[in-house]
Amino acid sequence: MPELSESLQGRDLGHLRIVAEFWGIELDAPDVHSALPQLVKAMLDSQLAAEIVGDLPGEVKAALQDLAQQGGRMPWAFFTRRYGAVREMGAGKRDREQPYLEPVSAAEMLWYYGLIARAFFDTTEGLEEFAYIPNDLLTCLSLQEITAHATLGRPAYQSERQQTLPASDQILDHACTLLAALRSGLPAPSEYAYPTPASILTVSVLQSLLGATGIVDESKQPVPEAARLFLEAPRGEALAILCKAWLQSESFNELRLIPGLSAEGSWKNDPLHTRQVLLGFIRDLPAGQWWNLDSFVTAIKQQQPDFQRRGGEYDTWFIRSLATGEFLRGFEHWDDIEGALLGFFVGGPLYWLGLVEIATILESGRVTAFCRSAWAETLLNGEPPQGFPREDGKLIARSDAHLHVPRLASRAVRYQVARFCECVKESPDGYDYLLTPASLSRAKQQGLGVS
């Protein structure tokens, strides 16, 4: 960050005198050129700086400590949203109205104390405006009371866990069903049911995941070799294949897959960065502890609201509510977008991929709590978890042309069966198929031998 002298450069003499008055510094210089070095030298006295910070009101000191904890700088839009506005006015209006005598926010008080400045810095996203503490001033401020980063949210109460749903590898079976439908040219089911409405897996989401994994190509057709390896892999390895691809994917875009929202326009977000940030939040939570989802979302809104909009792009991302047709622009719609994304992230990808267990309210099926699964750490490290059952179920063929394929039969076998049969029923224990003239004809057209 810039030094104090550079940060105060460009302030008029009146502003420097306001800062000096708050610090109890006698500033008798006739102009900015001579006043600036005099003021900077006095402000960089460690004892005086400690006294000034120590006398700040609690909420103002907290804002300064938060800024220091973030490495001394924070996006200006984020800082002022959290700690209030700094009213912009020229020197004449400032001298007439004297806003520094009754500051409207912690940020404005820090501004007139000269403890913060604002400037544009280069970021990976381009130039961005930041609030910052001048570098040399930061080294002599008494900020030892900075607290560690607070845990995001609170543990879940027993009453918030009316129904608990363990981690599942059911997505492997849904993927097999979808791959067979795509290969056969049959319409896929619009969605795949899970025990709670909040975790329904749609075909578009599953196709996006299989596309990110390289199992489905851009024309939404299975890639033969990749599909074969996935279907023949043991269940633990197959789940790790999906999870690893999701962890590394730049194309699987959770924000654009949230039910009820439509992302429109040419703006771009960074789903990989967002996913990594959110997984960092999840990993910071106590292992084996059920965590309240609403408090988790609220804490992120308070402490890390710009986790996916690093430049504070609350007015340039065009996201429309499908229920109302309204474009959700501005920070006031944080809950509708970021809040919805967090709920989708936990109840969707994290649950589908076996990374969390979830708990719901029985009446509504709404996800109220979550807990990292026993598989989570292994999967997040790109390795297959152990203890999965073997796919050694036996296919049962009946004389009436019905075939029953147990859920724990080979997925590669069921994939082939689904290509020359009609699926008539799916149940928790498996799939029932029927051989028909139409299904055999379709199979022949795909190059499968009817015999």
Short mmCIF file of C-alpha atoms in Angstrom, two decimals:
data_model
loop_
_atom_site.label_atom_id
_atom_site.label_comp_id
_atom_site.label_asym_id
_atom_site.label_seq_id
_atom_site.Cartn_x
_atom_site.Cartn_y
_atom_site.Cartn_z
CA MET A 1 0.00 0.00 0.00
CA PRO A 2 1.10 3.62 -0.46
CA GLU A 3 2.80 5.46 2.39
CA LEU A 4 1.00 8.11 4.45
CA SER A 5 2.61 11.02 2.63
CA GLU A 6 1.43 9.68 -0.72
CA SER A 7 -2.02 8.93 0.66
CA LEU A 8 -2.51 12.50 1.89
CA GLN A 9 -1.06 13.96 -1.29
CA GLY A 10 -3.72 15.95 -3.09
CA ARG A 11 -5.70 16.84 0.06
CA ASP A 12 -6.24 20.54 0.48
CA LEU A 13 -4.86 22.49 3.45
CA GLY A 14 -8.26 22.55 5.13
CA HIS A 15 -8.44 18.76 5.11
CA LEU A 16 -4.94 18.44 6.55
CA ARG A 17 -5.90 20.84 9.34
CA ILE A 18 -8.98 18.73 10.16
CA VAL A 19 -6.79 15.63 10.49
CA ALA A 20 -4.29 17.53 12.62
CA GLU A 21 -7.04 18.79 14.92
CA PHE A 22 -8.34 15.28 15.56
CA TRP A 23 -4.81 14.12 16.37
CA GLY A 24 -4.08 17.12 18.59
CA ILE A 25 -1.24 18.20 16.31
CA GLU A 26 -0.37 21.88 16.01
CA LEU A 27 -0.20 22.64 12.32
CA ASP A 28 0.89 26.20 11.69
CA ALA A 29 2.19 25.75 8.14
CA PRO A 30 0.85 28.28 5.60
CA ASP A 31 0.43 25.85 2.70
CA VAL A 32 0.07 22.18 1.79
CA HIS A 33 3.68 21.86 0.65
CA SER A 34 5.02 22.62 4.12
CA ALA A 35 2.06 21.24 6.12
CA LEU A 36 2.12 17.71 4.66
CA PRO A 37 5.56 16.55 5.91
CA GLN A 38 4.91 18.17 9.29
CA LEU A 39 1.62 16.29 9.69
CA VAL A 40 3.00 12.97 8.44
CA LYS A 41 5.95 13.07 10.84
CA ALA A 42 3.66 13.69 13.81
CA MET A 43 1.14 10.98 12.81
CA LEU A 44 3.86 8.35 12.51
CA ASP A 45 4.80 8.72 16.17
CA SER A 46 3.94 5.26 17.56
CA GLN A 47 2.91 6.52 20.98
CA LEU A 48 0.58 9.17 19.58
CA ALA A 49 -0.89 6.73 17.03
CA ALA A 50 -1.58 4.21 19.81
CA GLU A 51 -3.37 6.87 21.86
CA ILE A 52 -5.49 7.96 18.91
CA VAL A 53 -6.59 4.41 18.06
CA GLY A 54 -7.20 3.61 21.71
CA ASP A 55 -9.60 6.55 22.05
CA LEU A 56 -11.69 5.67 18.98
CA PRO A 57 -15.31 4.59 19.58
CA GLY A 58 -15.74 0.82 19.61
CA GLU A 59 -17.44 0.50 16.24
CA VAL A 60 -14.85 2.75 14.58
CA LYS A 61 -11.97 0.80 16.07
CA ALA A 62 -13.63 -2.43 14.93
CA ALA A 63 -13.76 -1.11 11.36
CA LEU A 64 -10.06 -0.24 11.47
CA GLN A 65 -9.18 -3.60 12.98
CA ASP A 66 -11.19 -5.39 10.30
CA LEU A 67 -9.33 -3.49 7.60
CA ALA A 68 -5.99 -4.34 9.21
CA GLN A 69 -6.98 -7.99 9.46
CA GLN A 70 -7.62 -8.04 5.71
CA GLY A 71 -4.01 -7.08 5.09
CA GLY A 72 -4.66 -3.35 5.35
CA ARG A 73 -6.98 -3.00 2.38
CA MET A 74 -10.52 -3.88 1.32
CA PRO A 75 -12.61 -3.06 -1.76
CA TRP A 76 -14.06 0.41 -1.25
CA ALA A 77 -17.60 -0.68 -2.11
CA PHE A 78 -17.42 -3.54 0.38
CA PHE A 79 -15.86 -1.42 3.13
CA THR A 80 -18.41 1.38 2.85
CA ARG A 81 -21.27 -1.08 2.60
CA ARG A 82 -20.12 -2.66 5.86
CA TYR A 83 -19.03 0.48 7.73
CA GLY A 84 -21.07 3.25 6.14
CA ALA A 85 -20.68 5.91 3.50
CA VAL A 86 -18.14 8.71 3.26
CA ARG A 87 -20.03 11.72 1.97
CA GLU A 88 -18.30 13.27 -1.00
CA MET A 89 -18.17 17.07 -1.11
CA GLY A 90 -15.85 19.81 -2.21
CA ALA A 91 -13.68 21.86 0.14
CA GLY A 92 -16.13 24.76 0.24
CA LYS A 93 -19.15 22.67 1.16
CA ARG A 94 -17.07 20.68 3.66
CA ASP A 95 -15.93 23.85 5.42
CA ARG A 96 -19.50 25.20 5.53
CA GLU A 97 -21.25 22.04 6.72
CA GLN A 98 -18.39 20.57 8.79
CA PRO A 99 -19.44 16.92 8.33
CA TYR A 100 -16.40 15.74 10.28
CA LEU A 101 -17.96 17.07 13.50
CA GLU A 102 -20.90 14.68 13.17
CA PRO A 103 -19.71 11.81 10.97
CA VAL A 104 -22.48 9.58 9.64
CA SER A 105 -20.45 6.37 9.79
CA ALA A 106 -17.37 4.65 11.11
CA ALA A 107 -15.83 4.90 7.64
CA GLU A 108 -16.36 8.67 7.53
CA MET A 109 -14.78 9.13 10.95
CA LEU A 110 -11.72 7.12 9.89
CA TRP A 111 -11.52 9.22 6.73
CA TYR A 112 -11.35 12.53 8.58
CA TYR A 113 -8.89 11.09 11.08
CA GLY A 114 -6.61 10.31 8.13
CA LEU A 115 -6.48 6.67 9.20
CA ILE A 116 -7.78 5.38 5.87
CA ALA A 117 -7.37 6.43 2.27
CA ARG A 118 -8.81 5.28 -1.04
CA ALA A 119 -7.08 4.43 -4.31
CA PHE A 120 -7.24 2.15 -7.33
CA PHE A 121 -5.00 -0.94 -7.31
CA ASP A 122 -4.36 -3.60 -9.94
CA THR A 123 -6.11 -6.92 -9.37
CA THR A 124 -6.56 -10.05 -11.45
CA GLU A 125 -9.87 -8.52 -12.56
CA GLY A 126 -8.28 -5.18 -13.52
CA LEU A 127 -8.24 -1.89 -11.63
CA GLU A 128 -10.39 -1.85 -8.50
CA GLU A 129 -10.91 0.87 -5.89
CA PHE A 130 -9.88 0.02 -2.33
CA ALA A 131 -10.04 1.48 1.14
CA TYR A 132 -6.65 1.03 2.77
CA ILE A 133 -4.48 1.94 5.73
CA PRO A 134 -1.27 3.66 4.56
CA ASN A 135 1.58 1.19 4.86
CA ASP A 136 3.84 3.11 7.26
CA LEU A 137 0.87 4.10 9.41
CA LEU A 138 -0.25 0.47 9.63
CA THR A 139 3.09 -0.56 11.17
CA CYS A 140 2.78 1.85 14.08
CA LEU A 141 -0.94 1.53 14.85
CA SER A 142 -1.88 -0.27 18.05
CA LEU A 143 -4.09 -3.01 16.65
CA GLN A 144 -2.99 -5.96 18.75
CA GLU A 145 -6.58 -6.62 19.75
CA ILE A 146 -7.41 -7.91 16.28
CA THR A 147 -9.43 -11.06 16.77
CA ALA A 148 -9.15 -14.23 14.75
CA HIS A 149 -11.54 -14.75 11.88
CA ALA A 150 -14.89 -15.68 13.40
CA THR A 151 -16.48 -19.00 12.63
CA LEU A 152 -19.18 -18.60 10.03
CA GLY A 153 -22.48 -19.31 11.74
CA ARG A 154 -23.33 -21.68 14.58
CA PRO A 155 -23.94 -25.38 15.25
CA ALA A 156 -27.40 -26.68 14.41
CA TYR A 157 -29.91 -27.37 17.18
CA GLN A 158 -31.49 -30.80 17.44
CA SER A 159 -34.85 -29.28 16.44
CA GLU A 160 -33.29 -28.18 13.14
CA ARG A 161 -32.46 -31.77 12.25
CA GLN A 162 -35.89 -33.35 11.97
CA GLN A 163 -34.81 -35.54 9.06
CA THR A 164 -31.16 -36.32 8.37
CA LEU A 165 -30.05 -37.61 4.98
CA PRO A 166 -26.67 -39.38 4.83
CA ALA A 167 -24.16 -38.81 2.09
CA SER A 168 -25.11 -40.70 -1.05
CA ASP A 169 -23.51 -41.99 -4.23
CA GLN A 170 -26.88 -42.11 -6.00
CA ILE A 171 -25.60 -39.67 -8.62
CA LEU A 172 -23.69 -42.61 -10.17
CA ASP A 173 -26.96 -44.41 -10.91
CA HIS A 174 -28.57 -41.25 -12.30
CA ALA A 175 -25.53 -40.69 -14.52
CA CYS A 176 -25.82 -44.23 -15.88
CA THR A 177 -29.52 -43.71 -16.64
CA LEU A 178 -28.84 -40.41 -18.41
CA LEU A 179 -25.92 -41.76 -20.46
CA ALA A 180 -28.06 -44.64 -21.72
CA ALA A 181 -30.88 -42.25 -22.67
CA LEU A 182 -28.51 -39.92 -24.50
CA ARG A 183 -26.86 -42.79 -26.36
CA SER A 184 -30.24 -44.26 -27.37
CA GLY A 185 -31.71 -40.94 -28.44
CA LEU A 186 -34.50 -41.29 -25.89
CA PRO A 187 -35.88 -38.37 -23.86
CA ALA A 188 -34.25 -38.28 -20.44
CA PRO A 189 -36.36 -37.68 -17.33
CA SER A 190 -36.56 -33.96 -16.58
CA GLU A 191 -35.18 -34.53 -13.09
CA TYR A 192 -33.87 -37.19 -10.76
CA ALA A 193 -35.51 -37.40 -7.38
CA TYR A 194 -33.71 -37.23 -4.06
CA PRO A 195 -35.26 -37.54 -0.58
CA THR A 196 -35.79 -33.78 -0.32
CA PRO A 197 -37.19 -31.32 -2.90
CA ALA A 198 -34.27 -29.00 -2.24
CA SER A 199 -31.88 -31.56 -3.73
CA ILE A 200 -33.69 -32.54 -6.92
CA LEU A 201 -31.10 -33.08 -9.64
CA THR A 202 -32.18 -31.80 -13.05
CA VAL A 203 -31.02 -33.24 -16.34
CA SER A 204 -29.38 -29.96 -17.35
CA VAL A 205 -27.28 -29.90 -14.18
CA LEU A 206 -26.24 -33.54 -14.55
CA GLN A 207 -25.38 -32.98 -18.22
CA SER A 208 -23.25 -29.99 -17.23
CA LEU A 209 -21.40 -32.11 -14.67
CA LEU A 210 -20.83 -34.97 -17.12
CA GLY A 211 -19.67 -32.42 -19.68
CA ALA A 212 -17.16 -30.97 -17.21
CA THR A 213 -15.94 -34.52 -16.57
CA GLY A 214 -15.45 -35.19 -20.30
CA ILE A 215 -17.93 -38.07 -20.29
CA VAL A 216 -20.39 -36.13 -22.47
CA ASP A 217 -19.31 -34.03 -25.46
CA GLU A 218 -20.61 -30.66 -26.64
CA SER A 219 -23.39 -32.33 -28.65
CA LYS A 220 -24.57 -34.01 -25.40
CA GLN A 221 -23.50 -37.47 -26.53
CA PRO A 222 -21.49 -39.91 -24.42
CA VAL A 223 -17.78 -40.02 -25.25
CA PRO A 224 -17.37 -43.80 -25.70
CA GLU A 225 -14.04 -44.43 -23.98
CA ALA A 226 -14.60 -41.93 -21.15
CA ALA A 227 -18.12 -43.29 -20.54
CA ARG A 228 -16.82 -46.88 -20.52
CA LEU A 229 -14.10 -46.11 -17.97
CA PHE A 230 -16.57 -44.25 -15.77
CA LEU A 231 -19.22 -47.00 -15.90
CA GLU A 232 -16.72 -49.80 -15.29
CA ALA A 233 -14.95 -48.04 -12.41
CA PRO A 234 -15.74 -49.21 -8.85
CA ARG A 235 -18.30 -46.94 -7.19
CA GLY A 236 -15.79 -45.11 -4.98
CA GLU A 237 -13.51 -44.40 -7.95
CA ALA A 238 -16.43 -43.30 -10.13
CA LEU A 239 -17.60 -40.84 -7.47
CA ALA A 240 -14.03 -39.51 -7.18
CA ILE A 241 -13.95 -39.00 -10.98
CA LEU A 242 -17.04 -36.79 -10.81
CA CYS A 243 -15.89 -34.93 -7.69
CA LYS A 244 -12.38 -34.23 -9.01
CA ALA A 245 -13.73 -32.91 -12.30
CA TRP A 246 -16.19 -30.66 -10.45
CA LEU A 247 -13.47 -29.32 -8.15
CA GLN A 248 -11.32 -28.30 -11.13
CA SER A 249 -14.01 -27.25 -13.60
CA GLU A 250 -14.21 -23.76 -15.03
CA SER A 251 -17.28 -24.65 -17.12
CA PHE A 252 -19.61 -26.05 -14.45
CA ASN A 253 -21.24 -22.80 -13.35
CA GLU A 254 -23.35 -23.15 -10.22
CA LEU A 255 -24.58 -19.56 -10.44
CA ARG A 256 -26.16 -20.20 -13.84
CA LEU A 257 -27.74 -23.46 -12.68
CA ILE A 258 -29.68 -22.17 -9.66
CA PRO A 259 -33.37 -23.13 -10.01
CA GLY A 260 -35.64 -20.12 -10.40
CA LEU A 261 -32.97 -17.75 -11.71
CA SER A 262 -31.98 -16.87 -15.27
CA ALA A 263 -28.57 -15.36 -15.99
CA GLU A 264 -28.77 -13.12 -19.05
CA GLY A 265 -26.31 -10.97 -20.99
CA SER A 266 -22.63 -11.29 -21.80
CA TRP A 267 -21.19 -10.71 -18.31
CA LYS A 268 -18.95 -13.42 -16.88
CA ASN A 269 -18.38 -14.79 -13.41
CA ASP A 270 -15.63 -17.08 -12.17
CA PRO A 271 -17.26 -20.31 -10.93
CA LEU A 272 -13.95 -22.01 -10.13
CA HIS A 273 -12.81 -19.20 -7.84
CA THR A 274 -16.23 -19.03 -6.15
CA ARG A 275 -16.26 -22.80 -5.63
CA GLN A 276 -12.79 -22.72 -4.05
CA VAL A 277 -13.79 -19.89 -1.71
CA LEU A 278 -16.97 -21.66 -0.60
CA LEU A 279 -15.14 -24.94 -0.06
CA GLY A 280 -12.67 -23.01 2.09
CA PHE A 281 -15.58 -21.79 4.23
CA ILE A 282 -16.88 -25.35 4.54
CA ARG A 283 -13.47 -26.75 5.47
CA ASP A 284 -13.10 -24.15 8.24
CA LEU A 285 -16.15 -25.56 10.04
CA PRO A 286 -15.64 -28.12 12.83
CA ALA A 287 -15.39 -31.67 11.50
CA GLY A 288 -18.30 -33.93 12.43
CA GLN A 289 -20.42 -30.98 13.59
CA TRP A 290 -23.91 -30.34 12.26
CA TRP A 291 -24.06 -26.70 11.16
CA ASN A 292 -27.07 -24.40 10.81
CA LEU A 293 -27.41 -23.37 7.15
CA ASP A 294 -29.24 -20.05 7.68
CA SER A 295 -26.65 -18.80 10.19
CA PHE A 296 -23.88 -19.87 7.80
CA VAL A 297 -25.42 -17.83 4.98
CA THR A 298 -26.01 -14.82 7.26
CA ALA A 299 -22.42 -14.87 8.52
CA ILE A 300 -21.05 -14.95 4.98
CA LYS A 301 -23.29 -12.00 4.08
CA GLN A 302 -21.89 -10.06 7.03
CA GLN A 303 -18.23 -11.06 6.75
CA GLN A 304 -17.55 -12.12 3.15
CA PRO A 305 -20.46 -10.85 1.01
CA ASP A 306 -18.34 -10.32 -2.12
CA PHE A 307 -17.10 -13.93 -2.21
CA GLN A 308 -18.10 -14.25 -5.86
CA ARG A 309 -18.21 -10.59 -6.94
CA ARG A 310 -14.69 -9.49 -6.12
CA GLY A 311 -15.27 -6.18 -7.86
CA GLY A 312 -18.68 -5.62 -6.24
CA GLU A 313 -20.54 -6.04 -9.56
CA TYR A 314 -24.03 -5.84 -8.06
CA ASP A 315 -25.41 -3.70 -10.87
CA THR A 316 -23.72 -5.21 -13.92
CA TRP A 317 -24.73 -8.88 -13.59
CA PHE A 318 -28.16 -9.34 -15.17
CA ILE A 319 -29.93 -12.10 -13.25
CA ARG A 320 -33.70 -12.40 -13.52
CA SER A 321 -36.16 -14.07 -11.17
CA LEU A 322 -38.25 -16.52 -13.17
CA ALA A 323 -41.06 -16.20 -10.62
CA THR A 324 -41.47 -12.42 -10.89
CA GLY A 325 -39.63 -11.54 -14.10
CA GLU A 326 -37.69 -8.93 -12.11
CA PHE A 327 -33.99 -8.31 -12.69
CA LEU A 328 -32.24 -8.73 -9.34
CA ARG A 329 -29.75 -5.87 -9.42
CA GLY A 330 -28.07 -4.22 -6.45
CA PHE A 331 -26.80 -5.48 -3.12
CA GLU A 332 -30.37 -5.53 -1.76
CA HIS A 333 -30.87 -8.74 -3.75
CA TRP A 334 -27.89 -10.51 -2.13
CA ASP A 335 -30.16 -13.06 -0.45
CA ASP A 336 -31.95 -13.77 -3.74
CA ILE A 337 -28.69 -14.55 -5.55
CA GLU A 338 -25.74 -15.19 -3.23
CA GLY A 339 -28.02 -16.63 -0.54
CA ALA A 340 -29.71 -18.87 -3.12
CA LEU A 341 -26.31 -19.93 -4.46
CA LEU A 342 -25.15 -21.00 -1.00
CA GLY A 343 -28.32 -23.03 -0.45
CA PHE A 344 -27.96 -24.63 -3.88
CA PHE A 345 -24.26 -25.31 -3.29
CA VAL A 346 -24.88 -27.19 -0.03
CA GLY A 347 -28.11 -28.98 -0.93
CA GLY A 348 -26.99 -29.60 -4.52
CA PRO A 349 -23.38 -30.35 -5.61
CA LEU A 350 -22.01 -30.94 -2.11
CA TYR A 351 -24.80 -33.39 -1.32
CA TRP A 352 -24.99 -35.05 -4.75
CA LEU A 353 -21.25 -35.72 -4.70
CA GLY A 354 -21.31 -37.18 -1.20
CA LEU A 355 -19.37 -34.37 0.44
CA VAL A 356 -22.01 -33.48 3.04
CA GLU A 357 -24.94 -34.95 4.89
CA ILE A 358 -27.98 -32.70 5.10
CA ALA A 359 -30.90 -32.24 7.48
CA THR A 360 -34.35 -30.95 6.58
CA ILE A 361 -37.65 -29.81 8.04
CA LEU A 362 -40.14 -32.61 7.46
CA GLU A 363 -43.06 -30.45 6.30
CA SER A 364 -41.24 -28.38 3.69
CA GLY A 365 -38.20 -30.48 2.90
CA ARG A 366 -36.10 -27.30 3.24
CA VAL A 367 -32.43 -27.91 4.08
CA THR A 368 -31.76 -26.50 7.55
CA ALA A 369 -28.40 -28.00 8.47
CA PHE A 370 -25.43 -29.82 7.02
CA CYS A 371 -22.36 -31.74 8.13
CA ARG A 372 -19.21 -32.77 6.29
CA SER A 373 -19.43 -36.44 5.39
CA ALA A 374 -16.95 -39.19 6.26
CA TRP A 375 -15.97 -39.21 2.58
CA ALA A 376 -15.43 -35.45 2.31
CA GLU A 377 -11.75 -35.08 3.08
CA THR A 378 -10.75 -37.99 0.83
CA LEU A 379 -12.87 -36.78 -2.09
CA LEU A 380 -11.67 -33.19 -1.71
CA ASN A 381 -8.12 -34.51 -1.98
CA GLY A 382 -9.01 -36.18 -5.28
CA GLU A 383 -8.94 -39.74 -3.93
CA PRO A 384 -11.69 -42.41 -3.89
CA PRO A 385 -13.10 -43.14 -0.43
CA GLN A 386 -13.10 -46.71 0.81
CA GLY A 387 -15.93 -48.96 1.96
CA PHE A 388 -18.24 -48.80 -1.06
CA PRO A 389 -20.19 -51.98 -1.86
CA ARG A 390 -19.18 -53.99 -4.92
CA GLU A 391 -21.40 -53.93 -7.96
CA ASP A 392 -21.97 -57.69 -8.10
CA GLY A 393 -25.77 -57.84 -8.28
CA LYS A 394 -27.18 -60.41 -10.70
CA LEU A 395 -29.48 -59.49 -13.58
CA ILE A 396 -32.76 -61.41 -13.52
CA ALA A 397 -34.43 -62.25 -16.87
CA ARG A 398 -38.00 -63.53 -16.84
CA SER A 399 -39.94 -65.44 -19.49
CA ASP A 400 -42.34 -62.53 -20.02
CA ALA A 401 -39.48 -60.42 -21.45
CA HIS A 402 -39.00 -58.46 -18.22
CA LEU A 403 -35.50 -57.89 -16.84
CA HIS A 404 -34.68 -56.72 -13.34
CA VAL A 405 -31.33 -55.04 -12.78
CA PRO A 406 -30.44 -54.57 -9.09
CA ARG A 407 -29.06 -51.17 -8.12
CA LEU A 408 -25.77 -52.83 -7.23
CA ALA A 409 -25.43 -54.64 -10.53
CA SER A 410 -22.67 -53.46 -12.85
CA ARG A 411 -23.50 -50.01 -14.18
CA ALA A 412 -21.81 -50.94 -17.46
CA VAL A 413 -24.23 -53.87 -17.79
CA ARG A 414 -27.28 -51.74 -16.98
CA TYR A 415 -26.14 -49.15 -19.51
CA GLN A 416 -26.22 -51.82 -22.23
CA VAL A 417 -29.54 -53.25 -21.02
CA ALA A 418 -31.11 -49.78 -21.08
CA ARG A 419 -30.08 -49.41 -24.73
CA PHE A 420 -32.14 -52.38 -25.97
CA CYS A 421 -35.03 -52.30 -23.46
CA GLU A 422 -37.77 -49.97 -22.28
CA CYS A 423 -37.42 -48.87 -18.65
CA VAL A 424 -40.79 -49.50 -16.97
CA LYS A 425 -40.00 -48.90 -13.31
CA GLU A 426 -37.31 -47.56 -11.01
CA SER A 427 -37.33 -48.44 -7.31
CA PRO A 428 -34.87 -48.20 -4.43
CA ASP A 429 -33.70 -51.76 -5.06
CA GLY A 430 -33.22 -51.51 -8.81
CA TYR A 431 -34.60 -51.03 -12.31
CA ASP A 432 -37.18 -53.01 -14.27
CA TYR A 433 -36.91 -53.19 -18.05
CA LEU A 434 -39.03 -54.72 -20.82
CA LEU A 435 -37.90 -56.11 -24.15
CA THR A 436 -40.17 -54.83 -26.94
CA PRO A 437 -40.03 -54.93 -30.75
CA ALA A 438 -39.49 -51.15 -30.75
CA SER A 439 -36.63 -51.35 -28.27
CA LEU A 440 -34.92 -54.14 -30.21
CA SER A 441 -35.32 -52.20 -33.45
CA ARG A 442 -33.79 -49.13 -31.84
CA ALA A 443 -30.91 -51.23 -30.53
CA LYS A 444 -30.26 -52.64 -33.98
CA GLN A 445 -30.11 -49.10 -35.39
CA GLN A 446 -27.41 -48.32 -32.84
CA GLY A 447 -25.37 -51.28 -34.03
CA LEU A 448 -26.27 -53.62 -31.13
CA GLY A 449 -26.80 -57.25 -32.16
CA VAL A 450 -30.38 -58.31 -31.46
CA SER A 451 -29.17 -61.81 -30.53
#
